[in-house]
Amino acid sequence: MAPSSTRTVVIPVPTLILTVAGAVVFIFFLMSSFSYSPPPPSPPCSCPTVQTTNQQQQKQISPTADDIQWVKTQIQLNGLHMQDNVLRKGINPRTRAQQLQDLIQYKGISHYEKEEEAKNHTSLPCPNELLVEEHHSNYGEPWAGGRDVFEFLAESSKITPESRVLEIGCGTLRVGLHFIDYLVPQHFHCLERDELSLMAAFRYELPAHGLLQKRPLIVKGEDMDFERFGSGFDYDLIYASAVFLHMPDKLVWVGLERLVGRLKPLDGRIFVSHNVKFCSRLGSDECSKRLKSLGLEYLGKHTHDSLLFNHYEIWFEFRRFKV
């Protein structure tokens, strides 16, 4: 019988090393899984509150000292000087009157003739006078003064974008544009009697400044009737810029009587510009009595200087002291 033979298995050294290393890694992860403990729960979300969001959205109203210094620096760096500017080629030299004549003579405003084309919104009427911005010269002072008035009233009354504002006689929105832009939609109201001013507001200023979506409530009227403005809210600011000067004293008092119940108690403000002859003509004692009977309190006179031109305005401040 032949003797049995023994087979020897030879494992290469590299293979042996890899096998041992794999076993070590497996044992390490196995031990780690037994010793794992879940991390502590995360603290509840500290999401920003609505108040914080509103504060972040708060818009700056008046320029700061740094803003004014920046403008001065830019003028200086660019070597700009207050000198006569002569119209030159490349800049349209026509005056507003000449532009208006061109619009009339050369049919500068076209309208669609066919019925289906007439549905296009550009067929809405827009007086030629508005297109050459003649209404910007109706105030006896620069149109830019509207920004000055807005800054003074907004800062003095401490309004926020959520505030409600009523202007008596907003005209062509020289001031109102800035309030409409600052406030949330539908929170600016105005009572105005002049038709051309209303047309300028609706057909020129609001579209030109991209503010149609703000939906201001502008109502035609001259009898101090505020019923169409609705109810269920109080105004934070009511103001009249050089409007009461042109109204009978009796009508002014009627307006104040109707408005006092719509003004937010204590915090709300009424501002009247230039003078309060409707009150002073009665005498100081009689005026104070009449204001008190309405629940109004006179808080004082303010002088506001313009940043834009050599000008200042006087404003008289009132508040509702009865809740």
CSV table of C-alpha atoms in Angstrom, one decimal:
chain,number,residue,atom,x,y,z
A,1,MET,CA,0.0,0.0,0.0
A,2,ALA,CA,1.3,3.4,-0.9
A,3,PRO,CA,1.7,5.8,2.0
A,4,SER,CA,-0.9,8.8,2.2
A,5,SER,CA,0.4,12.2,1.1
A,6,THR,CA,-0.2,15.4,3.1
A,7,ARG,CA,-1.2,18.7,1.3
A,8,THR,CA,0.1,22.0,2.6
A,9,VAL,CA,-1.9,25.2,2.0
A,10,VAL,CA,0.4,28.2,1.5
A,11,ILE,CA,-1.2,31.7,2.1
A,12,PRO,CA,0.8,34.6,0.6
A,13,VAL,CA,2.0,37.2,3.1
A,14,PRO,CA,0.1,40.1,1.5
A,15,THR,CA,-3.2,38.3,1.6
A,16,LEU,CA,-2.6,37.4,5.2
A,17,ILE,CA,-2.0,41.0,6.1
A,18,LEU,CA,-5.1,42.2,4.4
A,19,THR,CA,-7.2,39.6,6.1
A,20,VAL,CA,-5.9,40.5,9.5
A,21,ALA,CA,-6.5,44.3,8.9
A,22,GLY,CA,-10.1,43.7,7.7
A,23,ALA,CA,-10.8,41.7,10.9
A,24,VAL,CA,-9.4,44.5,13.1
A,25,VAL,CA,-11.5,47.1,11.3
A,26,PHE,CA,-14.7,44.9,11.7
A,27,ILE,CA,-14.0,44.4,15.4
A,28,PHE,CA,-13.5,48.2,15.9
A,29,PHE,CA,-16.8,49.1,14.3
A,30,LEU,CA,-18.6,46.3,16.1
A,31,MET,CA,-17.4,47.6,19.5
A,32,SER,CA,-18.2,51.2,18.5
A,33,SER,CA,-21.8,50.3,17.8
A,34,PHE,CA,-22.2,48.8,21.3
A,35,SER,CA,-20.8,52.0,22.9
A,36,TYR,CA,-22.8,54.5,20.8
A,37,SER,CA,-25.2,56.8,22.6
A,38,PRO,CA,-27.5,59.2,20.7
A,39,PRO,CA,-26.6,63.0,20.9
A,40,PRO,CA,-28.8,65.1,23.2
A,41,PRO,CA,-31.8,66.6,21.5
A,42,SER,CA,-31.4,70.0,19.9
A,43,PRO,CA,-32.8,73.0,21.6
A,44,PRO,CA,-36.1,74.3,20.2
A,45,CYS,CA,-35.9,76.6,17.2
A,46,SER,CA,-35.3,80.2,18.2
A,47,CYS,CA,-36.9,81.6,15.0
A,48,PRO,CA,-37.2,85.4,14.7
A,49,THR,CA,-40.5,86.7,16.0
A,50,VAL,CA,-42.8,88.9,13.8
A,51,GLN,CA,-41.7,91.9,15.8
A,52,THR,CA,-38.0,91.3,14.9
A,53,THR,CA,-39.0,90.9,11.2
A,54,ASN,CA,-40.9,94.2,11.2
A,55,GLN,CA,-38.0,95.9,12.8
A,56,GLN,CA,-35.7,94.6,10.1
A,57,GLN,CA,-38.1,95.8,7.5
A,58,GLN,CA,-38.3,99.3,9.0
A,59,LYS,CA,-37.3,101.8,6.4
A,60,GLN,CA,-35.0,104.8,7.1
A,61,ILE,CA,-36.9,108.0,6.5
A,62,SER,CA,-34.5,111.0,6.9
A,63,PRO,CA,-30.9,111.1,5.7
A,64,THR,CA,-28.3,110.6,8.4
A,65,ALA,CA,-25.3,112.9,9.0
A,66,ASP,CA,-23.2,110.3,7.2
A,67,ASP,CA,-25.5,110.4,4.2
A,68,ILE,CA,-25.2,114.2,3.9
A,69,GLN,CA,-21.4,114.0,4.3
A,70,TRP,CA,-21.3,111.4,1.5
A,71,VAL,CA,-23.2,113.7,-0.9
A,72,LYS,CA,-20.8,116.6,-0.1
A,73,THR,CA,-17.8,114.4,-0.7
A,74,GLN,CA,-19.1,113.1,-4.0
A,75,ILE,CA,-19.8,116.7,-5.2
A,76,GLN,CA,-16.2,117.7,-4.2
A,77,LEU,CA,-14.6,114.6,-5.6
A,78,ASN,CA,-16.3,115.1,-9.0
A,79,GLY,CA,-15.4,118.8,-9.1
A,80,LEU,CA,-19.0,120.0,-9.4
A,81,HIS,CA,-19.8,123.7,-8.9
A,82,MET,CA,-23.0,125.6,-8.5
A,83,GLN,CA,-22.8,127.4,-11.9
A,84,ASP,CA,-25.1,128.1,-14.8
A,85,ASN,CA,-25.8,125.0,-16.8
A,86,VAL,CA,-26.0,125.8,-20.6
A,87,LEU,CA,-28.1,123.4,-22.6
A,88,ARG,CA,-26.0,121.7,-25.2
A,89,LYS,CA,-26.3,119.1,-28.0
A,90,GLY,CA,-27.5,115.8,-26.7
A,91,ILE,CA,-29.8,117.3,-24.1
A,92,ASN,CA,-33.3,118.1,-25.2
A,93,PRO,CA,-33.5,122.0,-25.1
A,94,ARG,CA,-37.3,122.3,-25.3
A,95,THR,CA,-39.2,124.0,-22.5
A,96,ARG,CA,-42.3,122.5,-21.1
A,97,ALA,CA,-44.4,124.9,-23.2
A,98,GLN,CA,-42.6,123.8,-26.3
A,99,GLN,CA,-43.0,120.1,-25.5
A,100,LEU,CA,-46.7,120.7,-24.9
A,101,GLN,CA,-47.0,122.4,-28.3
A,102,ASP,CA,-45.3,119.5,-30.0
A,103,LEU,CA,-47.7,117.0,-28.4
A,104,ILE,CA,-50.6,119.0,-29.7
A,105,GLN,CA,-49.3,119.8,-33.2
A,106,TYR,CA,-47.7,116.4,-34.0
A,107,LYS,CA,-50.3,114.2,-32.3
A,108,GLY,CA,-47.8,112.9,-29.8
A,109,ILE,CA,-50.4,110.9,-28.0
A,110,SER,CA,-51.9,108.1,-30.2
A,111,HIS,CA,-55.0,106.0,-29.4
A,112,TYR,CA,-56.1,102.8,-31.0
A,113,GLU,CA,-59.1,103.2,-33.3
A,114,LYS,CA,-60.3,99.6,-33.6
A,115,GLU,CA,-62.5,98.3,-30.8
A,116,GLU,CA,-60.4,95.3,-29.9
A,117,GLU,CA,-57.2,97.4,-29.8
A,118,ALA,CA,-58.9,100.0,-27.6
A,119,LYS,CA,-58.8,97.5,-24.7
A,120,ASN,CA,-55.1,98.2,-24.4
A,121,HIS,CA,-54.4,100.1,-21.2
A,122,THR,CA,-52.4,102.8,-23.1
A,123,SER,CA,-55.7,104.1,-24.5
A,124,LEU,CA,-56.5,105.6,-21.1
A,125,PRO,CA,-56.7,109.4,-21.4
A,126,CYS,CA,-53.7,111.3,-20.1
A,127,PRO,CA,-53.8,115.1,-20.5
A,128,ASN,CA,-50.8,116.5,-22.4
A,129,GLU,CA,-50.1,118.9,-19.5
A,130,LEU,CA,-49.3,115.9,-17.3
A,131,LEU,CA,-46.9,114.4,-19.8
A,132,VAL,CA,-44.8,117.6,-19.7
A,133,GLU,CA,-45.2,117.7,-15.8
A,134,GLU,CA,-46.7,121.1,-15.7
A,135,HIS,CA,-48.4,120.0,-12.4
A,136,HIS,CA,-45.0,120.0,-10.8
A,137,SER,CA,-45.0,123.8,-10.9
A,138,ASN,CA,-48.4,124.3,-9.2
A,139,TYR,CA,-47.1,124.8,-5.6
A,140,GLY,CA,-45.1,128.0,-5.7
A,141,GLU,CA,-42.0,126.1,-4.6
A,142,PRO,CA,-40.0,123.1,-5.9
A,143,TRP,CA,-41.7,119.8,-6.4
A,144,ALA,CA,-38.8,118.3,-4.4
A,145,GLY,CA,-40.2,120.0,-1.2
A,146,GLY,CA,-42.6,117.1,-0.9
A,147,ARG,CA,-39.8,114.9,0.3
A,148,ASP,CA,-39.0,117.5,3.0
A,149,VAL,CA,-42.6,117.5,4.2
A,150,PHE,CA,-42.8,113.7,4.3
A,151,GLU,CA,-39.6,113.4,6.4
A,152,PHE,CA,-40.7,116.0,8.9
A,153,LEU,CA,-44.2,114.5,9.4
A,154,ALA,CA,-43.1,110.9,9.4
A,155,GLU,CA,-40.4,111.4,11.9
A,156,SER,CA,-42.5,113.8,14.1
A,157,SER,CA,-45.5,111.4,14.3
A,158,LYS,CA,-43.2,108.3,14.6
A,159,ILE,CA,-45.1,106.3,12.0
A,160,THR,CA,-44.2,102.8,10.9
A,161,PRO,CA,-45.0,101.1,7.6
A,162,GLU,CA,-48.2,99.7,9.2
A,163,SER,CA,-49.5,103.1,10.3
A,164,ARG,CA,-52.5,104.7,8.7
A,165,VAL,CA,-52.2,108.2,7.2
A,166,LEU,CA,-54.8,110.7,5.9
A,167,GLU,CA,-53.9,113.8,3.9
A,168,ILE,CA,-56.5,116.5,3.5
A,169,GLY,CA,-55.8,117.9,0.0
A,170,CYS,CA,-53.1,115.7,-1.4
A,171,GLY,CA,-53.1,117.5,-4.7
A,172,THR,CA,-50.9,115.8,-7.3
A,173,LEU,CA,-49.2,113.7,-4.6
A,174,ARG,CA,-46.1,115.9,-4.1
A,175,VAL,CA,-46.0,114.7,-0.5
A,176,GLY,CA,-48.3,111.7,-0.7
A,177,LEU,CA,-46.0,109.8,-3.1
A,178,HIS,CA,-43.5,109.3,-0.3
A,179,PHE,CA,-46.1,108.2,2.2
A,180,ILE,CA,-47.6,105.7,-0.3
A,181,ASP,CA,-44.2,104.3,-1.0
A,182,TYR,CA,-43.4,104.0,2.7
A,183,LEU,CA,-46.7,102.6,4.0
A,184,VAL,CA,-48.1,99.1,3.4
A,185,PRO,CA,-50.9,98.9,0.7
A,186,GLN,CA,-54.2,100.8,1.3
A,187,HIS,CA,-52.9,102.6,4.4
A,188,PHE,CA,-52.7,106.1,2.7
A,189,HIS,CA,-55.9,108.0,2.3
A,190,CYS,CA,-56.6,111.4,0.8
A,191,LEU,CA,-59.5,113.8,0.2
A,192,GLU,CA,-58.9,116.1,-2.8
A,193,ARG,CA,-61.3,118.3,-4.7
A,194,ASP,CA,-59.4,119.3,-7.9
A,195,GLU,CA,-60.0,117.1,-10.9
A,196,LEU,CA,-56.8,117.8,-12.7
A,197,SER,CA,-54.8,117.1,-9.6
A,198,LEU,CA,-56.6,113.7,-9.2
A,199,MET,CA,-55.9,112.9,-12.9
A,200,ALA,CA,-52.2,113.7,-12.3
A,201,ALA,CA,-52.2,111.4,-9.3
A,202,PHE,CA,-53.9,108.5,-11.0
A,203,ARG,CA,-52.6,108.8,-14.6
A,204,TYR,CA,-49.1,110.1,-14.1
A,205,GLU,CA,-47.6,110.0,-10.6
A,206,LEU,CA,-48.7,106.6,-9.4
A,207,PRO,CA,-47.8,104.7,-12.6
A,208,ALA,CA,-44.6,106.7,-13.0
A,209,HIS,CA,-43.3,105.7,-9.6
A,210,GLY,CA,-44.6,102.1,-9.8
A,211,LEU,CA,-47.0,102.6,-6.9
A,212,LEU,CA,-50.3,101.4,-8.4
A,213,GLN,CA,-50.0,98.2,-6.4
A,214,LYS,CA,-50.1,100.2,-3.2
A,215,ARG,CA,-53.8,101.0,-3.8
A,216,PRO,CA,-54.0,104.3,-2.0
A,217,LEU,CA,-57.6,105.5,-1.3
A,218,ILE,CA,-57.9,108.9,-3.0
A,219,VAL,CA,-61.4,110.4,-2.9
A,220,LYS,CA,-62.8,113.4,-4.7
A,221,GLY,CA,-64.6,115.8,-2.3
A,222,GLU,CA,-64.6,119.3,-0.8
A,223,ASP,CA,-67.1,119.1,2.0
A,224,MET,CA,-64.9,117.3,4.6
A,225,ASP,CA,-67.0,114.2,4.3
A,226,PHE,CA,-64.9,111.2,5.3
A,227,GLU,CA,-67.6,108.4,5.2
A,228,ARG,CA,-66.1,106.8,2.0
A,229,PHE,CA,-62.9,106.1,3.9
A,230,GLY,CA,-64.6,103.4,5.9
A,231,SER,CA,-64.4,102.8,9.7
A,232,GLY,CA,-63.0,100.3,12.2
A,233,PHE,CA,-59.6,101.8,12.4
A,234,ASP,CA,-57.8,105.0,13.7
A,235,TYR,CA,-55.4,107.2,11.9
A,236,ASP,CA,-51.9,107.6,13.2
A,237,LEU,CA,-51.4,110.8,11.3
A,238,ILE,CA,-53.7,113.4,9.7
A,239,TYR,CA,-52.2,116.4,8.0
A,240,ALA,CA,-53.1,119.4,5.9
A,241,SER,CA,-50.4,121.2,4.0
A,242,ALA,CA,-51.5,124.8,3.2
A,243,VAL,CA,-55.1,123.6,2.7
A,244,PHE,CA,-56.9,125.1,5.6
A,245,LEU,CA,-55.7,128.5,4.4
A,246,HIS,CA,-58.1,128.3,1.5
A,247,MET,CA,-61.1,127.0,3.4
A,248,PRO,CA,-63.8,128.9,5.5
A,249,ASP,CA,-63.1,128.6,9.2
A,250,LYS,CA,-66.5,127.0,9.8
A,251,LEU,CA,-65.7,124.2,7.4
A,252,VAL,CA,-62.3,123.6,9.0
A,253,TRP,CA,-64.0,123.2,12.4
A,254,VAL,CA,-66.5,120.8,10.9
A,255,GLY,CA,-63.7,118.8,9.5
A,256,LEU,CA,-61.9,118.6,12.9
A,257,GLU,CA,-65.0,117.6,14.6
A,258,ARG,CA,-65.5,114.7,12.1
A,259,LEU,CA,-61.8,113.7,12.2
A,260,VAL,CA,-61.1,113.7,16.0
A,261,GLY,CA,-63.0,110.4,16.4
A,262,ARG,CA,-60.9,108.8,13.7
A,263,LEU,CA,-57.5,109.8,15.2
A,264,LYS,CA,-55.7,107.4,17.4
A,265,PRO,CA,-56.0,108.6,21.0
A,266,LEU,CA,-52.9,110.1,22.6
A,267,ASP,CA,-50.4,108.7,20.1
A,268,GLY,CA,-52.1,109.9,16.9
A,269,ARG,CA,-51.2,113.4,15.6
A,270,ILE,CA,-52.8,116.1,13.5
A,271,PHE,CA,-50.4,118.5,11.7
A,272,VAL,CA,-51.5,121.8,10.0
A,273,SER,CA,-49.0,123.9,8.1
A,274,HIS,CA,-48.4,127.7,7.7
A,275,ASN,CA,-50.9,129.0,10.3
A,276,VAL,CA,-54.0,128.1,12.3
A,277,LYS,CA,-56.0,131.3,11.7
A,278,PHE,CA,-59.2,129.3,11.9
A,279,CYS,CA,-58.2,129.0,15.6
A,280,SER,CA,-56.3,132.2,16.3
A,281,ARG,CA,-59.1,134.4,14.9
A,282,LEU,CA,-61.3,133.2,17.8
A,283,GLY,CA,-58.8,134.3,20.4
A,284,SER,CA,-56.5,132.0,22.4
A,285,ASP,CA,-59.0,131.3,25.2
A,286,GLU,CA,-62.0,130.7,23.0
A,287,CYS,CA,-59.8,128.5,20.7
A,288,SER,CA,-58.5,126.4,23.5
A,289,LYS,CA,-62.1,125.9,24.8
A,290,ARG,CA,-63.3,124.8,21.4
A,291,LEU,CA,-60.4,122.4,20.9
A,292,LYS,CA,-61.0,120.9,24.3
A,293,SER,CA,-64.7,120.5,23.6
A,294,LEU,CA,-63.7,118.3,20.6
A,295,GLY,CA,-61.2,116.4,22.6
A,296,LEU,CA,-58.2,117.9,20.9
A,297,GLU,CA,-55.0,119.4,22.5
A,298,TYR,CA,-52.6,121.8,21.0
A,299,LEU,CA,-49.0,120.6,21.4
A,300,GLY,CA,-47.0,123.4,19.9
A,301,LYS,CA,-45.4,124.9,16.8
A,302,HIS,CA,-42.5,123.5,14.8
A,303,THR,CA,-40.2,125.0,12.2
A,304,HIS,CA,-38.8,122.6,9.7
A,305,ASP,CA,-35.8,123.5,7.5
A,306,SER,CA,-35.5,122.0,4.0
A,307,LEU,CA,-32.5,120.0,3.1
A,308,LEU,CA,-33.1,120.5,-0.6
A,309,PHE,CA,-33.5,124.2,-1.0
A,310,ASN,CA,-33.5,127.5,1.0
A,311,HIS,CA,-36.9,127.1,2.6
A,312,TYR,CA,-38.6,126.3,5.8
A,313,GLU,CA,-42.2,125.6,6.9
A,314,ILE,CA,-44.1,126.1,10.1
A,315,TRP,CA,-46.3,123.3,11.4
A,316,PHE,CA,-48.8,123.2,14.2
A,317,GLU,CA,-49.3,119.9,16.1
A,318,PHE,CA,-52.4,118.6,17.8
A,319,ARG,CA,-53.4,115.3,19.5
A,320,ARG,CA,-56.6,113.6,20.7
A,321,PHE,CA,-56.4,113.4,24.5
A,322,LYS,CA,-59.7,111.6,25.1
A,323,VAL,CA,-59.9,107.9,24.7
